[in-house]
PDB file of C-alpha atoms in Angstrom:
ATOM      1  CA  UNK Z  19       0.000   0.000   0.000  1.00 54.00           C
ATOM      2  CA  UNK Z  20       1.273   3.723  -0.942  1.00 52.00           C
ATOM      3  CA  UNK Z  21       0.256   6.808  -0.249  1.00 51.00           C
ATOM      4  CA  UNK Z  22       0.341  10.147  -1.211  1.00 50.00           C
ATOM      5  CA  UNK Z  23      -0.746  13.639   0.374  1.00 46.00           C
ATOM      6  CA  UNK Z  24      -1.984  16.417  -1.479  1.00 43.00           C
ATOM      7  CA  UNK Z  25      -2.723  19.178   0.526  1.00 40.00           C
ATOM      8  CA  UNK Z  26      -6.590  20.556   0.886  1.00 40.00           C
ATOM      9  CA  UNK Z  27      -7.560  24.037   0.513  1.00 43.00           C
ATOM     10  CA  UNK Z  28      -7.515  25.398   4.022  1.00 38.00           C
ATOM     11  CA  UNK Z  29     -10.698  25.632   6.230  1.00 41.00           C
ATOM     12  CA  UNK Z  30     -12.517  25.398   2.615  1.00 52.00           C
ATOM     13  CA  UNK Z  31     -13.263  21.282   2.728  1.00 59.00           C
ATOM     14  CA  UNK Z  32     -15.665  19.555   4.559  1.00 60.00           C
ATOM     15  CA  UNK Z  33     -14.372  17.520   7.745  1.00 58.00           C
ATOM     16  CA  UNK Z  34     -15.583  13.852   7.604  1.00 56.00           C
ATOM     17  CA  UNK Z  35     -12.995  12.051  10.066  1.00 60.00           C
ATOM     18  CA  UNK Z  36     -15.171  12.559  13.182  1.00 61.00           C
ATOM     19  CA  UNK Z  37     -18.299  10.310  11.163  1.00 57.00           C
ATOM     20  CA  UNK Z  38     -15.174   7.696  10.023  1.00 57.00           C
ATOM     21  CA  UNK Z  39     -15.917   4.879  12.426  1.00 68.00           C
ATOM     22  CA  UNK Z  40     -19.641   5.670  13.453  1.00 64.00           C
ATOM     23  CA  UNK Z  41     -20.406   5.862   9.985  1.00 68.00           C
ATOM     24  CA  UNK Z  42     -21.532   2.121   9.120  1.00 70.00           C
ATOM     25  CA  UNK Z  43     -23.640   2.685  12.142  1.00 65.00           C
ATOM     26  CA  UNK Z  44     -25.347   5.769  11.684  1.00 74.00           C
ATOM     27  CA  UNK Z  45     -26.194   4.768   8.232  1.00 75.00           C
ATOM     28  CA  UNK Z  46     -27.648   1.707   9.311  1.00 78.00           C
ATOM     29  CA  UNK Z  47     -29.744   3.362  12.035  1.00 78.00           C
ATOM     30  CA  UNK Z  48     -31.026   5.522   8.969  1.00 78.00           C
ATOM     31  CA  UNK Z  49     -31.566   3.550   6.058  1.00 85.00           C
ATOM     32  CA  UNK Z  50     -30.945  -0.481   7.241  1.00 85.00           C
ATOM     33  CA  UNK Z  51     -28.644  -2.053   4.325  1.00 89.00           C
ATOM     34  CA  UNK Z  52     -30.504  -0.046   1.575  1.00 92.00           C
ATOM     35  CA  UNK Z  53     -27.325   1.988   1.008  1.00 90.00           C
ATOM     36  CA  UNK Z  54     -25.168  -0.528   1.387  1.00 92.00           C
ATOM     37  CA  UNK Z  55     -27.236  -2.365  -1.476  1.00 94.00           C
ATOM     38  CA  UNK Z  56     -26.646   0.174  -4.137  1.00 95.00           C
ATOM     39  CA  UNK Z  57     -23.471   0.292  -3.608  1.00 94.00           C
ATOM     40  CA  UNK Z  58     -22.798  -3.306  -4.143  1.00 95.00           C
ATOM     41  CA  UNK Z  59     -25.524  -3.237  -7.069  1.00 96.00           C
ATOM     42  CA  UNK Z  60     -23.289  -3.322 -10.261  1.00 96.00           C
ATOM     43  CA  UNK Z  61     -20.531  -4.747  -8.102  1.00 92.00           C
ATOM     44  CA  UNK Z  62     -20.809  -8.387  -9.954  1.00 89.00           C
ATOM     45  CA  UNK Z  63     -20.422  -6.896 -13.631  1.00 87.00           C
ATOM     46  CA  UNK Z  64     -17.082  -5.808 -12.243  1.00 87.00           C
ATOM     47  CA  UNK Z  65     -15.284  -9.271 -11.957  1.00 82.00           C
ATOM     48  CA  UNK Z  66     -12.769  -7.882 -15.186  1.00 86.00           C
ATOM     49  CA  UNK Z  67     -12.021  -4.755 -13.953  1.00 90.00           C
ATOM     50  CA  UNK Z  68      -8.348  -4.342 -13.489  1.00 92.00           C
ATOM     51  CA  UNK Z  69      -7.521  -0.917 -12.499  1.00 93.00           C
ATOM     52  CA  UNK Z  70     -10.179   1.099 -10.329  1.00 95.00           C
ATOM     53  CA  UNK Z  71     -10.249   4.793  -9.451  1.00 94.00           C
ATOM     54  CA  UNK Z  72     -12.575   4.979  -6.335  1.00 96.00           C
ATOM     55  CA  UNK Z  73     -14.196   8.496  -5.313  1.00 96.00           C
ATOM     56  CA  UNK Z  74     -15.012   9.468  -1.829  1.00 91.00           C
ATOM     57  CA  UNK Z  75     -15.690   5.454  -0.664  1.00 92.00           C
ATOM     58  CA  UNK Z  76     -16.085   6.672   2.995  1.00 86.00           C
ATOM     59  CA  UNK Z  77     -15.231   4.074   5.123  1.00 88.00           C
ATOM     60  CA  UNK Z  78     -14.163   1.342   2.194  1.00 92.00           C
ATOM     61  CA  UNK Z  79     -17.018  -0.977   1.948  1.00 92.00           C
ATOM     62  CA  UNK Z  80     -16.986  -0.886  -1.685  1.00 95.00           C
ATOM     63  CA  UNK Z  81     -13.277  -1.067  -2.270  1.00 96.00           C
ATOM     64  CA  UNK Z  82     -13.528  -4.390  -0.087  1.00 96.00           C
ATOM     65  CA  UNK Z  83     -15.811  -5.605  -1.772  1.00 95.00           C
ATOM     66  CA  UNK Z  84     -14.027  -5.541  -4.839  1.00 96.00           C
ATOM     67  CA  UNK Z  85     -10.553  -6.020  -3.706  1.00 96.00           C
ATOM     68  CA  UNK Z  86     -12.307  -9.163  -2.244  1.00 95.00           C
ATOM     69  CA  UNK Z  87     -14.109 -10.243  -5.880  1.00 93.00           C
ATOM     70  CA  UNK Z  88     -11.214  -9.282  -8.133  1.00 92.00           C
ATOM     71  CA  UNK Z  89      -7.825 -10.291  -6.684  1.00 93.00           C
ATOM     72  CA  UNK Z  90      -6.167  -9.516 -10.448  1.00 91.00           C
ATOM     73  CA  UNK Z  91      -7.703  -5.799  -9.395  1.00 93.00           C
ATOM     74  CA  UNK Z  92      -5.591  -2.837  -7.918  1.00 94.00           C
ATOM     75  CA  UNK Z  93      -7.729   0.362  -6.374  1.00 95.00           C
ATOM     76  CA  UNK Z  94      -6.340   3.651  -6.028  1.00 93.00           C
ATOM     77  CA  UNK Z  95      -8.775   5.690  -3.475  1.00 94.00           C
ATOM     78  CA  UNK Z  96      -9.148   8.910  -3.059  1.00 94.00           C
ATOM     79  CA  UNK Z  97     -11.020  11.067  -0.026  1.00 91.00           C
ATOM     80  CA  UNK Z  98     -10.707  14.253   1.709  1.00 85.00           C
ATOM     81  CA  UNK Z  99     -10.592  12.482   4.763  1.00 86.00           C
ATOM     82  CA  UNK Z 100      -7.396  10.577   6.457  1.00 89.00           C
ATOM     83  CA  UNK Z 101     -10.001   9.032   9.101  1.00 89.00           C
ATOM     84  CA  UNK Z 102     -12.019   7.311   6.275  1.00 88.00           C
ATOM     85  CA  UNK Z 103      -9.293   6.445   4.215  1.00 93.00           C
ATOM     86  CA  UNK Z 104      -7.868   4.801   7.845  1.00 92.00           C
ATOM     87  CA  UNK Z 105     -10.785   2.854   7.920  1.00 91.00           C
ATOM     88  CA  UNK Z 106     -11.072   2.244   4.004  1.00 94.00           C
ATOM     89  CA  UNK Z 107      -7.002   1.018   4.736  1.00 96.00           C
ATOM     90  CA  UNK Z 108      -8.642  -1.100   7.816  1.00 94.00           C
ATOM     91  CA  UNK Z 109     -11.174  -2.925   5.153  1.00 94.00           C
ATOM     92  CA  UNK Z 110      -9.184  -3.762   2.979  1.00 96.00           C
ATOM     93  CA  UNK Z 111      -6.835  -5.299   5.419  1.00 96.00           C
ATOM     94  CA  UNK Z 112      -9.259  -7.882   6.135  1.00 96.00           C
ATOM     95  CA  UNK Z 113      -9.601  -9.064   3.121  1.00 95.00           C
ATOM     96  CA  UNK Z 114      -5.590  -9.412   2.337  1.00 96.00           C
ATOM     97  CA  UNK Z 115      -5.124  -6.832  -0.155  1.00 96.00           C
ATOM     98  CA  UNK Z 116      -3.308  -3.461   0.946  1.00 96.00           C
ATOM     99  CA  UNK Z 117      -0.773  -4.885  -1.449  1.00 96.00           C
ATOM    100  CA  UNK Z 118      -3.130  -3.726  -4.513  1.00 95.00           C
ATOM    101  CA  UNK Z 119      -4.301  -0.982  -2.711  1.00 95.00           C
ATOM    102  CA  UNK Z 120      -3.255   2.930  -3.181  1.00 92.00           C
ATOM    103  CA  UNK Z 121      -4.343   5.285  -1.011  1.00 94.00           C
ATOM    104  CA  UNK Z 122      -4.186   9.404  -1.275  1.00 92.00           C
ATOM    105  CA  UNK Z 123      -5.874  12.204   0.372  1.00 91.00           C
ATOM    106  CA  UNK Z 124      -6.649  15.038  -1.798  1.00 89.00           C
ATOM    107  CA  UNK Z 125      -9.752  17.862  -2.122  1.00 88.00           C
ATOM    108  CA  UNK Z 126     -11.360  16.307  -5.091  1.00 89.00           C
ATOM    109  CA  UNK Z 127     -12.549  19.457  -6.595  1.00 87.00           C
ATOM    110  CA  UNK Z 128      -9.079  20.293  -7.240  1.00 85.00           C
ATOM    111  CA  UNK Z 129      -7.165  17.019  -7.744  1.00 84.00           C
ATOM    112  CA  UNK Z 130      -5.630  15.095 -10.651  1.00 74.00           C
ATOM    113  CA  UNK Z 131      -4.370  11.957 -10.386  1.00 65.00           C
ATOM    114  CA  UNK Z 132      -0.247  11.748  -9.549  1.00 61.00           C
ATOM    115  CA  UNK Z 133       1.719  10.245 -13.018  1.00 56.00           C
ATOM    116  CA  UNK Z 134       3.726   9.047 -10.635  1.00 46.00           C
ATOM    117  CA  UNK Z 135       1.199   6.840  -8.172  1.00 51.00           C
ATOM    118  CA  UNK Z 136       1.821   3.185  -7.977  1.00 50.00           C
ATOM    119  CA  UNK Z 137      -1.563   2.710  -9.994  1.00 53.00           C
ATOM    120  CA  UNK Z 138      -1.245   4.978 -13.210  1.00 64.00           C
ATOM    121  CA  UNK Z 139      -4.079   5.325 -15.422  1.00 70.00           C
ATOM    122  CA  UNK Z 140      -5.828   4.507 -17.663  1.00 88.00           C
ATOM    123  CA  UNK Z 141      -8.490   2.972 -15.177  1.00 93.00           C
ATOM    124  CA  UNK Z 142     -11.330   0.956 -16.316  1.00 94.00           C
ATOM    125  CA  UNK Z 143     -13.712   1.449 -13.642  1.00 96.00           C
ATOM    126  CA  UNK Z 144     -14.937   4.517 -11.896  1.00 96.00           C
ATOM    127  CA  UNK Z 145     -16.757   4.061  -8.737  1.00 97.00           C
ATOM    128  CA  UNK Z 146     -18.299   7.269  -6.765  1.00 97.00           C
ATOM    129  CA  UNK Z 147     -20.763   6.181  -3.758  1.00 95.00           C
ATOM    130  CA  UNK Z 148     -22.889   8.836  -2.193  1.00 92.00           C
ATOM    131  CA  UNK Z 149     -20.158  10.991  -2.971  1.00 91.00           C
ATOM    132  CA  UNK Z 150     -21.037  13.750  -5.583  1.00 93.00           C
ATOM    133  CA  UNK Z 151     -23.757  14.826  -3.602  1.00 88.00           C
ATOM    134  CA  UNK Z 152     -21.156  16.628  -1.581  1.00 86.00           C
ATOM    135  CA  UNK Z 153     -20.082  18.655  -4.800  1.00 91.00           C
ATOM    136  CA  UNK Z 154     -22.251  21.145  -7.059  1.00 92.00           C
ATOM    137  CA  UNK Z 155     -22.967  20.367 -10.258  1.00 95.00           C
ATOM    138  CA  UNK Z 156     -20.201  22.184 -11.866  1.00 95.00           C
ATOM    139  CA  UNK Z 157     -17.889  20.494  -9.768  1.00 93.00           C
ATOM    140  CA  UNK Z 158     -19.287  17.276 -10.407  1.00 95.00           C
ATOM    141  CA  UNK Z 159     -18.519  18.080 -14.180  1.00 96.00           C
ATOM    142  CA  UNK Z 160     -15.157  19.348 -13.987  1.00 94.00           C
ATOM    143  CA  UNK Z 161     -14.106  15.948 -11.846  1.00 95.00           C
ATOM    144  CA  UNK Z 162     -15.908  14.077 -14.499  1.00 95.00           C
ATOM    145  CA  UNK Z 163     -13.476  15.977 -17.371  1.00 94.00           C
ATOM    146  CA  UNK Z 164     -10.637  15.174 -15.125  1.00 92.00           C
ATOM    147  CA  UNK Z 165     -11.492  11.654 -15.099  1.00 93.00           C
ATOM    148  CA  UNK Z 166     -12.770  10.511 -18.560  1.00 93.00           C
ATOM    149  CA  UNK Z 167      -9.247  11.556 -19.409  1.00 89.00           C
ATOM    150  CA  UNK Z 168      -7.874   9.204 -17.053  1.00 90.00           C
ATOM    151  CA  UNK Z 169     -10.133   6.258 -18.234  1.00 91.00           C
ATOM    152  CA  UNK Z 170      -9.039   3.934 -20.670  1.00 88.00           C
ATOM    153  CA  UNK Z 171     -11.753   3.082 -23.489  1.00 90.00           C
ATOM    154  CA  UNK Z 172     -15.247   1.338 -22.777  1.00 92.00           C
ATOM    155  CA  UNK Z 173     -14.435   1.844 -19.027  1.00 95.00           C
ATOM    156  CA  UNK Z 174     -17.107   1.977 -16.600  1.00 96.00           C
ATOM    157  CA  UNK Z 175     -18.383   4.632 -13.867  1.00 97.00           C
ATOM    158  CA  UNK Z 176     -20.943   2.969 -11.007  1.00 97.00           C
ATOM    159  CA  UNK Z 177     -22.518   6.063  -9.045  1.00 97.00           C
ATOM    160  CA  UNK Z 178     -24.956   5.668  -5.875  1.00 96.00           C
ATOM    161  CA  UNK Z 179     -26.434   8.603  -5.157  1.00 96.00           C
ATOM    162  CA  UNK Z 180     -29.462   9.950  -3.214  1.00 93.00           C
ATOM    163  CA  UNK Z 181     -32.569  10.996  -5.569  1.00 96.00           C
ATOM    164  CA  UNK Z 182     -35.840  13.330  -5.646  1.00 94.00           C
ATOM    165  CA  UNK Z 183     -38.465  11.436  -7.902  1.00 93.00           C
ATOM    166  CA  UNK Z 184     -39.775  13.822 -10.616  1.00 87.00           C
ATOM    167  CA  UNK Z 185     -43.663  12.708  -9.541  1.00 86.00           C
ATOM    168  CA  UNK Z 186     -45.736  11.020  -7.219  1.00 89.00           C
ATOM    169  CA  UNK Z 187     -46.386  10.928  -3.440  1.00 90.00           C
ATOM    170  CA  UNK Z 188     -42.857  10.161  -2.864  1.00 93.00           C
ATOM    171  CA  UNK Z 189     -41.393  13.283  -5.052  1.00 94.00           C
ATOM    172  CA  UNK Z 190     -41.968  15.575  -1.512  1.00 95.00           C
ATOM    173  CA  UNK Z 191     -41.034  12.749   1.330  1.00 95.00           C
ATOM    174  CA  UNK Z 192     -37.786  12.794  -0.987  1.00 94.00           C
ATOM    175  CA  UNK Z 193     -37.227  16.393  -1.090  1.00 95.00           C
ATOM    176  CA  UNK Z 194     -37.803  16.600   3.052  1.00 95.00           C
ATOM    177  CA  UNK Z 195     -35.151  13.584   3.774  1.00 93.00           C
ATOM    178  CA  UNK Z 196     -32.759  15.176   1.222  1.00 92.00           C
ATOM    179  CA  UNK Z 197     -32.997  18.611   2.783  1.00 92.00           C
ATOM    180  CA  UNK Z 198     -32.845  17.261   6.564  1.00 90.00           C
ATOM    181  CA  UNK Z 199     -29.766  15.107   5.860  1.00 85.00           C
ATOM    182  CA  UNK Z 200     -28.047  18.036   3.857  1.00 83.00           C
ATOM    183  CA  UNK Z 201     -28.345  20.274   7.283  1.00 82.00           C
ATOM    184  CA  UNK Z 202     -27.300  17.469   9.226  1.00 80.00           C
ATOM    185  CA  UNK Z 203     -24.034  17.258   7.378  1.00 74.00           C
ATOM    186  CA  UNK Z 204     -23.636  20.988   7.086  1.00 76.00           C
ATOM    187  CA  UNK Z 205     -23.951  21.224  10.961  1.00 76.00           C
ATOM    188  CA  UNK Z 206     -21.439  17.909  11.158  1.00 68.00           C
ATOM    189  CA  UNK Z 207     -18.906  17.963   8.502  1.00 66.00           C
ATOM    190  CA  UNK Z 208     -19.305  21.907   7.512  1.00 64.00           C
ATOM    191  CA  UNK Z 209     -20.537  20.531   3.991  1.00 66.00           C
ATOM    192  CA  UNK Z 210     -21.077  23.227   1.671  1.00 69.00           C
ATOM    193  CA  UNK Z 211     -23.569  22.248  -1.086  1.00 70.00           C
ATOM    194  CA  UNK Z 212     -27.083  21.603   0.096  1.00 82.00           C
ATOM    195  CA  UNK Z 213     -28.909  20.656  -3.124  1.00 88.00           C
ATOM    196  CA  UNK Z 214     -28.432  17.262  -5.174  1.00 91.00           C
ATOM    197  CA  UNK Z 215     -25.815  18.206  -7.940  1.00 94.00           C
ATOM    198  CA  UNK Z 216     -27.300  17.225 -11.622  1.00 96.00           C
ATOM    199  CA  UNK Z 217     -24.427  14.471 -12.412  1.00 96.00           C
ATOM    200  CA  UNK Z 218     -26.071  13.202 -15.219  1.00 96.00           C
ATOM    201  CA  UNK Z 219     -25.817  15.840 -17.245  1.00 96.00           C
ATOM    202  CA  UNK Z 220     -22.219  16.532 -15.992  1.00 96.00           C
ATOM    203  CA  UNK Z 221     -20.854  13.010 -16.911  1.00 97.00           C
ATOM    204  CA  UNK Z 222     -23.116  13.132 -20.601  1.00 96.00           C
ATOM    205  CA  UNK Z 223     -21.077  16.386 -21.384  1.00 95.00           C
ATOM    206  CA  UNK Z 224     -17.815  14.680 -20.371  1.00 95.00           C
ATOM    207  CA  UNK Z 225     -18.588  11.505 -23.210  1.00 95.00           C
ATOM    208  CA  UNK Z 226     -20.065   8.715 -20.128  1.00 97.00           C
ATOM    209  CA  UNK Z 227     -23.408   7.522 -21.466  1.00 97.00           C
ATOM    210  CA  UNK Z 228     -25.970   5.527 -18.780  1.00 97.00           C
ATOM    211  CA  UNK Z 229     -26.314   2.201 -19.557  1.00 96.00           C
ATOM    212  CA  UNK Z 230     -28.548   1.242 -16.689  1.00 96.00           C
ATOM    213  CA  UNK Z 231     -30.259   2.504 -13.244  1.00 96.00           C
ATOM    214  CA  UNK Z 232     -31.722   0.766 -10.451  1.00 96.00           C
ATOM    215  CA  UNK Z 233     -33.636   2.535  -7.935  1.00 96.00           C
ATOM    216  CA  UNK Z 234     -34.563   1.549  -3.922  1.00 95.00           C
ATOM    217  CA  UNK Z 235     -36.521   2.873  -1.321  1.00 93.00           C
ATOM    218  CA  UNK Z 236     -39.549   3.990  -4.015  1.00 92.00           C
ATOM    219  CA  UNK Z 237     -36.563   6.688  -5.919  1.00 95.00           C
ATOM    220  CA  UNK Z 238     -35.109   7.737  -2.728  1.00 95.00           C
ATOM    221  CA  UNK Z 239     -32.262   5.612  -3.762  1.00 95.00           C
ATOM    222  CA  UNK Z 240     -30.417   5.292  -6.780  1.00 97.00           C
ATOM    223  CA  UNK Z 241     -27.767   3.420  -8.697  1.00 97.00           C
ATOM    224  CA  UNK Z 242     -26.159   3.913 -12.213  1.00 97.00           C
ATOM    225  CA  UNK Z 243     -23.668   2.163 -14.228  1.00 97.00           C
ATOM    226  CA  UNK Z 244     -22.023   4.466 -16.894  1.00 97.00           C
ATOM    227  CA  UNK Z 245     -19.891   3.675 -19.788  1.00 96.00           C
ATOM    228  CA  UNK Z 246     -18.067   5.874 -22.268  1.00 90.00           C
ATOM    229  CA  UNK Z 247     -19.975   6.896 -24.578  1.00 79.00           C
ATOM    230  CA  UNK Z 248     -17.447   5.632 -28.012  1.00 65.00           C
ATOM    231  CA  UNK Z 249     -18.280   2.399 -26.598  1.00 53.00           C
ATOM    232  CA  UNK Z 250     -21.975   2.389 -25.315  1.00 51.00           C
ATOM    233  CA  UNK Z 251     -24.468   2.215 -28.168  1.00 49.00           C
ATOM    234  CA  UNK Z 252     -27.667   4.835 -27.743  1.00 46.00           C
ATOM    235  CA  UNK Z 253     -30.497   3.247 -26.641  1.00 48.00           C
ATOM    236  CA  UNK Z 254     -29.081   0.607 -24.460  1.00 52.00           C
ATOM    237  CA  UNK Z 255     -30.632   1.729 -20.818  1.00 58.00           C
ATOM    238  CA  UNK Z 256     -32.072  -0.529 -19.133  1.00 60.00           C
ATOM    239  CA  UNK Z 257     -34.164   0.772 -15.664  1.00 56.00           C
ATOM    240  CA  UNK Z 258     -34.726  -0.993 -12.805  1.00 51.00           C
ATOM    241  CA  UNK Z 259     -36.875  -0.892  -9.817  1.00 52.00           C
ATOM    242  CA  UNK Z 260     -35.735  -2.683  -6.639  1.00 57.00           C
ATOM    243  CA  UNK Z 261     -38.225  -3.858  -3.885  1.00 48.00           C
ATOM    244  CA  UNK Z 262     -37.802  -1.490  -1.229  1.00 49.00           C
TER     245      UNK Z 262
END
């Protein structure tokens, strides 16, 4: 395992290592496993993925997980936090595989990817787990710039993310959960967005094309599995409804 330091903007990024450990928890308490599912909902289509740039993981359940699936695989991580990349380091641990595991902390609205890290691009899969929802949409689209030229061709981008319905009785019990957890984190972490960013149109401008979405929790939950576009034919999205 390696790691590398690049310095954050000071007092101008949120503050996450407090939550690192009582994460799993408090997110349980919330939302039982439904979280946890969408993470791990595209995680078997990723068996052939050898090189994986993962976003803002938190505490490392993902990366695990697919340390633990793929032992040809090797990660490079990157958060904001060193108490969730501790416990992301801690994870992976477990499962035998700091050895294909690079670790950096770095304020992602800022950061490229070191030529010189252990992992070097291009990475085939892209995996960002209830993180862009802590960026605004044009942040969300200049990381996604930053990263499509970091991805080698056909490579995939998973996303979970928190959603507001467009209709139905569930559009406004979305909206209230959405805006209660936003102040939670703003009073915890000092987060500064408070609105969902629009990441779809951020990755479609940056040449990622959505091959397929599964929702949870009636559209309070989603997850997405992006390709680039060169290699994603139009018309290929398939939508999915998961019991909640």
């Amino acid at each position: 395992m390696s790691t590398r330091r690049q310095h954050p903007r000071p007092g101008s990024i949120p503050h996450f290592c407090l939550l690192a450990r009582p994460y799993r928890w408090l997110e349980y308490l919330s939302f039982g496993h439904a979280l946890e599912r969408c993470r791990f909902t595209f995680l078997h289509t990723m068996a052939g993925q050898k090189r994986a740039l993962v976003l803002g993981d938190g505490d490392g359940r993902f990366t695990a997980q697919l340390l633990a699936q793929s032992p040809d695989s090797r990660v490079h991580a990157v958060d904001c936090s060193a108490g969730m990349l501790a416990a992301l380091y801690r994870r992976a641990k477990k499962v035998n595989a700091t050895d294909r595991l690079t670790l950096e902390q770095a304020d992602l609205r800022e950061w490229n990817v070191p030529r010189s890290a252990s992992l070097n691009p291009p990475f085939d899969l892209i995996a960002t787990h209830f993180f862009l929802d802590c960026l605004t949409t044009a942040e969300v689209a200049r990381l996604a710039q930053r990263v499509s030229a970091l991805s080698g061709p056909g490579a995939f981008w998973t996303i979970s993310e928190f959603a507001v319905p467009s209709g139905g009785w569930m559009r406004p019990v979305a909206a209230a959960v959405v805006f209660v957890l936003y102040r939670v984190f703003r009073l915890l972490t000092a987060l500064g967005p408070q609105q969902l960013p629009d990441h779809a149109s951020a990755l479609q401008s940056a040449g990622w094309r959505r091959v397929q979405r599964c929702e949870y929790l009636r559209g309070l939950l989603m997850s997405e599995l992006w390709q680039q576009s060169a290699a994603t034919p139009a018309g290929t999205e398939n939508a999915i409804t998961q019991p909640s």
